[in-house]
């Protein structure tokens, strides 16, 4: 239930102007059962932000795609338990998916960094967008979004598979962590 409350809050409040989730949440005040205190991490920023990226309006494709994949998994688990997920979950997922599809590059990649306010890819190179493939396929399986959205998913992931295949075949996958442009263990997990 705590996870469900967190998901509901992020789906309600954590959507950027572009339709993508923001990458992190840092409250101005930390409220614990024992004490309430100002959060020193929150200085000079809004509650929702860019994660590890230094540009406040940028978000990382892997972070957002990963969030969408987990949200789709939560919707699936609720359905399997015979409980429909809140409509705001599907709406938030739908917004993110439309944006990812709209921002997909000509070469099929989903890009590495997005400007979450201006709704554009600001860094193309990298393999962080690999996780859009399972996120989109999960949403398709769950029948999230309008038929017009679902009709775009298979062609999109086929183009993405072709774009990322050379990286996988060369075993040189990089860009999964927000703060690193070289191969890491996270890249292997994504692939």
PDB file of C-alpha atoms in Angstrom:
ATOM      1  CA  UNK A   1       0.000   0.000   0.000  1.00  0.00           C
ATOM      2  CA  UNK A   2       2.905   2.366   0.622  1.00  0.00           C
ATOM      3  CA  UNK A   3       4.185   1.688  -2.908  1.00  0.00           C
ATOM      4  CA  UNK A   4       0.699   2.353  -4.256  1.00  0.00           C
ATOM      5  CA  UNK A   5       0.501   5.684  -2.437  1.00  0.00           C
ATOM      6  CA  UNK A   6       3.926   6.676  -3.773  1.00  0.00           C
ATOM      7  CA  UNK A   7       2.938   5.685  -7.324  1.00  0.00           C
ATOM      8  CA  UNK A   8      -0.308   7.631  -7.038  1.00  0.00           C
ATOM      9  CA  UNK A   9       1.513  10.750  -5.862  1.00  0.00           C
ATOM     10  CA  UNK A  10       4.124  10.580  -8.607  1.00  0.00           C
ATOM     11  CA  UNK A  11       1.450   9.982 -11.251  1.00  0.00           C
ATOM     12  CA  UNK A  12      -0.522  12.948  -9.921  1.00  0.00           C
ATOM     13  CA  UNK A  13       2.314  15.416  -9.260  1.00  0.00           C
ATOM     14  CA  UNK A  14       5.503  14.147 -10.911  1.00  0.00           C
ATOM     15  CA  UNK A  15       4.732  14.668 -14.588  1.00  0.00           C
ATOM     16  CA  UNK A  16       6.855  17.283 -16.335  1.00  0.00           C
ATOM     17  CA  UNK A  17       5.455  19.718 -18.938  1.00  0.00           C
ATOM     18  CA  UNK A  18       6.652  17.354 -21.699  1.00  0.00           C
ATOM     19  CA  UNK A  19       4.552  14.461 -20.382  1.00  0.00           C
ATOM     20  CA  UNK A  20       7.565  12.574 -19.002  1.00  0.00           C
ATOM     21  CA  UNK A  21       8.042  11.783 -15.350  1.00  0.00           C
ATOM     22  CA  UNK A  22      10.522  13.930 -13.503  1.00  0.00           C
ATOM     23  CA  UNK A  23      13.599  11.923 -12.460  1.00  0.00           C
ATOM     24  CA  UNK A  24      13.507  12.508  -8.718  1.00  0.00           C
ATOM     25  CA  UNK A  25      11.625  13.970  -5.785  1.00  0.00           C
ATOM     26  CA  UNK A  26      13.332  15.917  -3.018  1.00  0.00           C
ATOM     27  CA  UNK A  27      10.923  17.394  -0.464  1.00  0.00           C
ATOM     28  CA  UNK A  28      11.713  20.751   1.121  1.00  0.00           C
ATOM     29  CA  UNK A  29      10.844  19.346   4.540  1.00  0.00           C
ATOM     30  CA  UNK A  30      11.514  15.843   5.843  1.00  0.00           C
ATOM     31  CA  UNK A  31       8.766  14.602   8.113  1.00  0.00           C
ATOM     32  CA  UNK A  32       9.587  11.511  10.180  1.00  0.00           C
ATOM     33  CA  UNK A  33       7.643   9.956  13.070  1.00  0.00           C
ATOM     34  CA  UNK A  34      10.138  11.551  15.471  1.00  0.00           C
ATOM     35  CA  UNK A  35      11.063  14.895  13.955  1.00  0.00           C
ATOM     36  CA  UNK A  36      10.408  17.332  11.118  1.00  0.00           C
ATOM     37  CA  UNK A  37      13.342  19.250   9.658  1.00  0.00           C
ATOM     38  CA  UNK A  38      14.309  21.237   6.549  1.00  0.00           C
ATOM     39  CA  UNK A  39      15.899  19.079   3.882  1.00  0.00           C
ATOM     40  CA  UNK A  40      19.391  20.403   3.059  1.00  0.00           C
ATOM     41  CA  UNK A  41      19.258  18.569  -0.304  1.00  0.00           C
ATOM     42  CA  UNK A  42      16.289  20.719  -1.396  1.00  0.00           C
ATOM     43  CA  UNK A  43      18.061  24.071  -1.536  1.00  0.00           C
ATOM     44  CA  UNK A  44      17.648  26.068  -4.745  1.00  0.00           C
ATOM     45  CA  UNK A  45      15.376  23.575  -6.520  1.00  0.00           C
ATOM     46  CA  UNK A  46      11.779  22.452  -6.859  1.00  0.00           C
ATOM     47  CA  UNK A  47      10.548  19.227  -5.323  1.00  0.00           C
ATOM     48  CA  UNK A  48      10.683  17.358  -8.648  1.00  0.00           C
ATOM     49  CA  UNK A  49      13.862  17.459 -10.675  1.00  0.00           C
ATOM     50  CA  UNK A  50      16.460  15.946 -12.941  1.00  0.00           C
ATOM     51  CA  UNK A  51      18.068  13.273 -10.780  1.00  0.00           C
ATOM     52  CA  UNK A  52      21.846  13.194 -11.124  1.00  0.00           C
ATOM     53  CA  UNK A  53      21.893  15.472 -14.157  1.00  0.00           C
ATOM     54  CA  UNK A  54      23.176  18.984 -13.548  1.00  0.00           C
ATOM     55  CA  UNK A  55      20.753  20.701 -15.930  1.00  0.00           C
ATOM     56  CA  UNK A  56      17.526  21.125 -13.929  1.00  0.00           C
ATOM     57  CA  UNK A  57      15.148  20.503 -16.842  1.00  0.00           C
ATOM     58  CA  UNK A  58      16.892  17.413 -18.246  1.00  0.00           C
ATOM     59  CA  UNK A  59      15.917  13.830 -17.472  1.00  0.00           C
ATOM     60  CA  UNK A  60      17.624  10.587 -18.456  1.00  0.00           C
ATOM     61  CA  UNK A  61      15.831   8.202 -20.801  1.00  0.00           C
ATOM     62  CA  UNK A  62      16.749   5.112 -18.783  1.00  0.00           C
ATOM     63  CA  UNK A  63      15.388   6.595 -15.548  1.00  0.00           C
ATOM     64  CA  UNK A  64      12.047   7.509 -17.093  1.00  0.00           C
ATOM     65  CA  UNK A  65      11.696   4.292 -19.105  1.00  0.00           C
ATOM     66  CA  UNK A  66      12.547   2.277 -15.990  1.00  0.00           C
ATOM     67  CA  UNK A  67       9.851   4.117 -14.026  1.00  0.00           C
ATOM     68  CA  UNK A  68       7.339   3.383 -16.793  1.00  0.00           C
ATOM     69  CA  UNK A  69       8.280  -0.286 -16.825  1.00  0.00           C
ATOM     70  CA  UNK A  70       7.789  -0.524 -13.073  1.00  0.00           C
ATOM     71  CA  UNK A  71       4.479   1.325 -13.252  1.00  0.00           C
ATOM     72  CA  UNK A  72       3.288  -1.104 -15.933  1.00  0.00           C
ATOM     73  CA  UNK A  73       4.337  -3.992 -13.670  1.00  0.00           C
ATOM     74  CA  UNK A  74       2.347  -2.485 -10.793  1.00  0.00           C
ATOM     75  CA  UNK A  75      -0.724  -2.179 -13.024  1.00  0.00           C
ATOM     76  CA  UNK A  76      -0.294  -5.812 -14.089  1.00  0.00           C
ATOM     77  CA  UNK A  77       0.044  -7.006 -10.489  1.00  0.00           C
ATOM     78  CA  UNK A  78      -3.095  -5.135  -9.462  1.00  0.00           C
ATOM     79  CA  UNK A  79      -5.046  -6.668 -12.342  1.00  0.00           C
ATOM     80  CA  UNK A  80      -3.784 -10.151 -11.489  1.00  0.00           C
ATOM     81  CA  UNK A  81      -5.002  -9.585  -7.935  1.00  0.00           C
ATOM     82  CA  UNK A  82      -8.436  -8.644  -9.302  1.00  0.00           C
ATOM     83  CA  UNK A  83      -8.084  -4.966  -8.419  1.00  0.00           C
ATOM     84  CA  UNK A  84      -8.058  -2.308 -11.105  1.00  0.00           C
ATOM     85  CA  UNK A  85      -5.217   0.182 -10.802  1.00  0.00           C
ATOM     86  CA  UNK A  86      -6.145   3.839 -10.344  1.00  0.00           C
ATOM     87  CA  UNK A  87      -6.933   5.578 -13.640  1.00  0.00           C
ATOM     88  CA  UNK A  88      -4.230   8.180 -12.923  1.00  0.00           C
ATOM     89  CA  UNK A  89      -1.589   5.433 -13.239  1.00  0.00           C
ATOM     90  CA  UNK A  90      -2.640   4.533 -16.781  1.00  0.00           C
ATOM     91  CA  UNK A  91      -2.990   8.231 -17.657  1.00  0.00           C
ATOM     92  CA  UNK A  92       0.551   8.997 -16.447  1.00  0.00           C
ATOM     93  CA  UNK A  93       1.956   5.976 -18.264  1.00  0.00           C
ATOM     94  CA  UNK A  94       0.069   6.998 -21.403  1.00  0.00           C
ATOM     95  CA  UNK A  95       1.577  10.527 -21.317  1.00  0.00           C
ATOM     96  CA  UNK A  96       5.094   9.142 -20.952  1.00  0.00           C
ATOM     97  CA  UNK A  97       4.633   6.625 -23.768  1.00  0.00           C
ATOM     98  CA  UNK A  98       3.286   9.232 -26.204  1.00  0.00           C
ATOM     99  CA  UNK A  99       6.259  11.455 -25.449  1.00  0.00           C
ATOM    100  CA  UNK A 100       8.795   8.651 -25.891  1.00  0.00           C
ATOM    101  CA  UNK A 101       7.219   7.674 -29.199  1.00  0.00           C
ATOM    102  CA  UNK A 102       7.085  11.279 -30.396  1.00  0.00           C
ATOM    103  CA  UNK A 103      10.735  11.873 -29.449  1.00  0.00           C
ATOM    104  CA  UNK A 104      12.121   8.688 -31.005  1.00  0.00           C
ATOM    105  CA  UNK A 105      14.989   9.636 -33.297  1.00  0.00           C
ATOM    106  CA  UNK A 106      15.132   8.944 -37.026  1.00  0.00           C
ATOM    107  CA  UNK A 107      17.702   6.188 -36.435  1.00  0.00           C
ATOM    108  CA  UNK A 108      15.287   4.397 -34.058  1.00  0.00           C
ATOM    109  CA  UNK A 109      17.036   5.290 -30.799  1.00  0.00           C
ATOM    110  CA  UNK A 110      14.992   6.859 -28.031  1.00  0.00           C
ATOM    111  CA  UNK A 111      17.837   9.226 -27.192  1.00  0.00           C
ATOM    112  CA  UNK A 112      19.777   9.562 -23.970  1.00  0.00           C
ATOM    113  CA  UNK A 113      18.653  12.820 -22.301  1.00  0.00           C
ATOM    114  CA  UNK A 114      15.430  14.769 -22.720  1.00  0.00           C
ATOM    115  CA  UNK A 115      14.588  18.326 -21.851  1.00  0.00           C
ATOM    116  CA  UNK A 116      11.464  17.664 -19.802  1.00  0.00           C
ATOM    117  CA  UNK A 117      10.176  21.204 -20.235  1.00  0.00           C
ATOM    118  CA  UNK A 118      10.885  21.828 -23.929  1.00  0.00           C
ATOM    119  CA  UNK A 119       9.946  18.223 -24.935  1.00  0.00           C
ATOM    120  CA  UNK A 120      13.024  17.444 -26.979  1.00  0.00           C
ATOM    121  CA  UNK A 121      15.990  15.084 -27.078  1.00  0.00           C
ATOM    122  CA  UNK A 122      19.052  16.994 -25.921  1.00  0.00           C
ATOM    123  CA  UNK A 123      21.556  14.135 -26.059  1.00  0.00           C
ATOM    124  CA  UNK A 124      21.223  11.436 -28.679  1.00  0.00           C
ATOM    125  CA  UNK A 125      24.223   9.149 -28.091  1.00  0.00           C
ATOM    126  CA  UNK A 126      23.972   6.298 -25.591  1.00  0.00           C
ATOM    127  CA  UNK A 127      21.972   3.166 -24.890  1.00  0.00           C
ATOM    128  CA  UNK A 128      19.947   4.340 -21.894  1.00  0.00           C
ATOM    129  CA  UNK A 129      16.809   4.319 -24.020  1.00  0.00           C
ATOM    130  CA  UNK A 130      16.952   0.524 -24.359  1.00  0.00           C
ATOM    131  CA  UNK A 131      14.479   0.252 -21.484  1.00  0.00           C
ATOM    132  CA  UNK A 132      11.772   1.960 -23.508  1.00  0.00           C
ATOM    133  CA  UNK A 133      11.445  -1.305 -25.453  1.00  0.00           C
ATOM    134  CA  UNK A 134      10.164  -3.437 -22.533  1.00  0.00           C
ATOM    135  CA  UNK A 135       8.200  -0.505 -21.078  1.00  0.00           C
ATOM    136  CA  UNK A 136       6.359   0.026 -24.358  1.00  0.00           C
ATOM    137  CA  UNK A 137       5.758  -3.700 -24.864  1.00  0.00           C
ATOM    138  CA  UNK A 138       4.405  -4.038 -21.322  1.00  0.00           C
ATOM    139  CA  UNK A 139       1.988  -1.182 -21.932  1.00  0.00           C
ATOM    140  CA  UNK A 140       0.921  -2.774 -25.206  1.00  0.00           C
ATOM    141  CA  UNK A 141       0.262  -6.078 -23.455  1.00  0.00           C
ATOM    142  CA  UNK A 142      -1.814  -4.268 -20.821  1.00  0.00           C
ATOM    143  CA  UNK A 143      -3.707  -2.355 -23.530  1.00  0.00           C
ATOM    144  CA  UNK A 144      -2.688   0.996 -22.017  1.00  0.00           C
ATOM    145  CA  UNK A 145      -3.607   4.036 -24.082  1.00  0.00           C
ATOM    146  CA  UNK A 146      -5.675   4.606 -27.178  1.00  0.00           C
ATOM    147  CA  UNK A 147      -5.543   2.302 -30.189  1.00  0.00           C
ATOM    148  CA  UNK A 148      -3.603   5.029 -32.034  1.00  0.00           C
ATOM    149  CA  UNK A 149      -0.870   4.815 -29.377  1.00  0.00           C
ATOM    150  CA  UNK A 150      -0.802   1.019 -29.369  1.00  0.00           C
ATOM    151  CA  UNK A 151      -0.562   0.943 -33.163  1.00  0.00           C
ATOM    152  CA  UNK A 152       2.702   2.891 -32.967  1.00  0.00           C
ATOM    153  CA  UNK A 153       4.412   0.630 -30.436  1.00  0.00           C
ATOM    154  CA  UNK A 154       5.459  -2.402 -32.522  1.00  0.00           C
ATOM    155  CA  UNK A 155       6.972  -0.339 -35.386  1.00  0.00           C
ATOM    156  CA  UNK A 156       8.707   1.843 -32.803  1.00  0.00           C
ATOM    157  CA  UNK A 157      10.299  -1.007 -30.847  1.00  0.00           C
ATOM    158  CA  UNK A 158      11.333  -2.740 -34.090  1.00  0.00           C
ATOM    159  CA  UNK A 159      13.187   0.439 -35.133  1.00  0.00           C
ATOM    160  CA  UNK A 160      14.686   0.736 -31.659  1.00  0.00           C
ATOM    161  CA  UNK A 161      15.830  -2.896 -31.713  1.00  0.00           C
ATOM    162  CA  UNK A 162      17.614  -2.241 -34.998  1.00  0.00           C
ATOM    163  CA  UNK A 163      19.210   0.922 -33.576  1.00  0.00           C
ATOM    164  CA  UNK A 164      20.493  -0.739 -30.400  1.00  0.00           C
ATOM    165  CA  UNK A 165      21.451  -4.114 -31.962  1.00  0.00           C
ATOM    166  CA  UNK A 166      24.936  -3.006 -33.095  1.00  0.00           C
ATOM    167  CA  UNK A 167      25.772  -1.937 -29.533  1.00  0.00           C
ATOM    168  CA  UNK A 168      24.598  -5.280 -28.159  1.00  0.00           C
ATOM    169  CA  UNK A 169      26.411  -7.258 -30.862  1.00  0.00           C
ATOM    170  CA  UNK A 170      29.665  -5.350 -30.229  1.00  0.00           C
ATOM    171  CA  UNK A 171      29.137  -5.830 -26.477  1.00  0.00           C
ATOM    172  CA  UNK A 172      29.647  -2.106 -26.049  1.00  0.00           C
ATOM    173  CA  UNK A 173      26.476  -0.920 -24.343  1.00  0.00           C
ATOM    174  CA  UNK A 174      26.808   2.327 -22.455  1.00  0.00           C
ATOM    175  CA  UNK A 175      24.844   5.184 -20.932  1.00  0.00           C
ATOM    176  CA  UNK A 176      22.489   3.508 -18.443  1.00  0.00           C
ATOM    177  CA  UNK A 177      23.561   5.461 -15.345  1.00  0.00           C
ATOM    178  CA  UNK A 178      22.589   9.117 -15.381  1.00  0.00           C
ATOM    179  CA  UNK A 179      26.109  10.241 -14.577  1.00  0.00           C
ATOM    180  CA  UNK A 180      28.249   7.982 -16.759  1.00  0.00           C
ATOM    181  CA  UNK A 181      29.015   7.739 -20.478  1.00  0.00           C
ATOM    182  CA  UNK A 182      30.999   4.511 -20.312  1.00  0.00           C
ATOM    183  CA  UNK A 183      29.890   0.871 -19.954  1.00  0.00           C
ATOM    184  CA  UNK A 184      28.824  -0.209 -16.462  1.00  0.00           C
ATOM    185  CA  UNK A 185      27.054  -3.180 -14.927  1.00  0.00           C
ATOM    186  CA  UNK A 186      23.774  -1.254 -15.226  1.00  0.00           C
ATOM    187  CA  UNK A 187      24.092  -1.321 -19.007  1.00  0.00           C
ATOM    188  CA  UNK A 188      24.246  -5.123 -19.004  1.00  0.00           C
ATOM    189  CA  UNK A 189      21.196  -5.295 -16.767  1.00  0.00           C
ATOM    190  CA  UNK A 190      19.300  -3.006 -19.161  1.00  0.00           C
ATOM    191  CA  UNK A 191      20.263  -5.040 -22.200  1.00  0.00           C
TER     192      UNK A 191
END
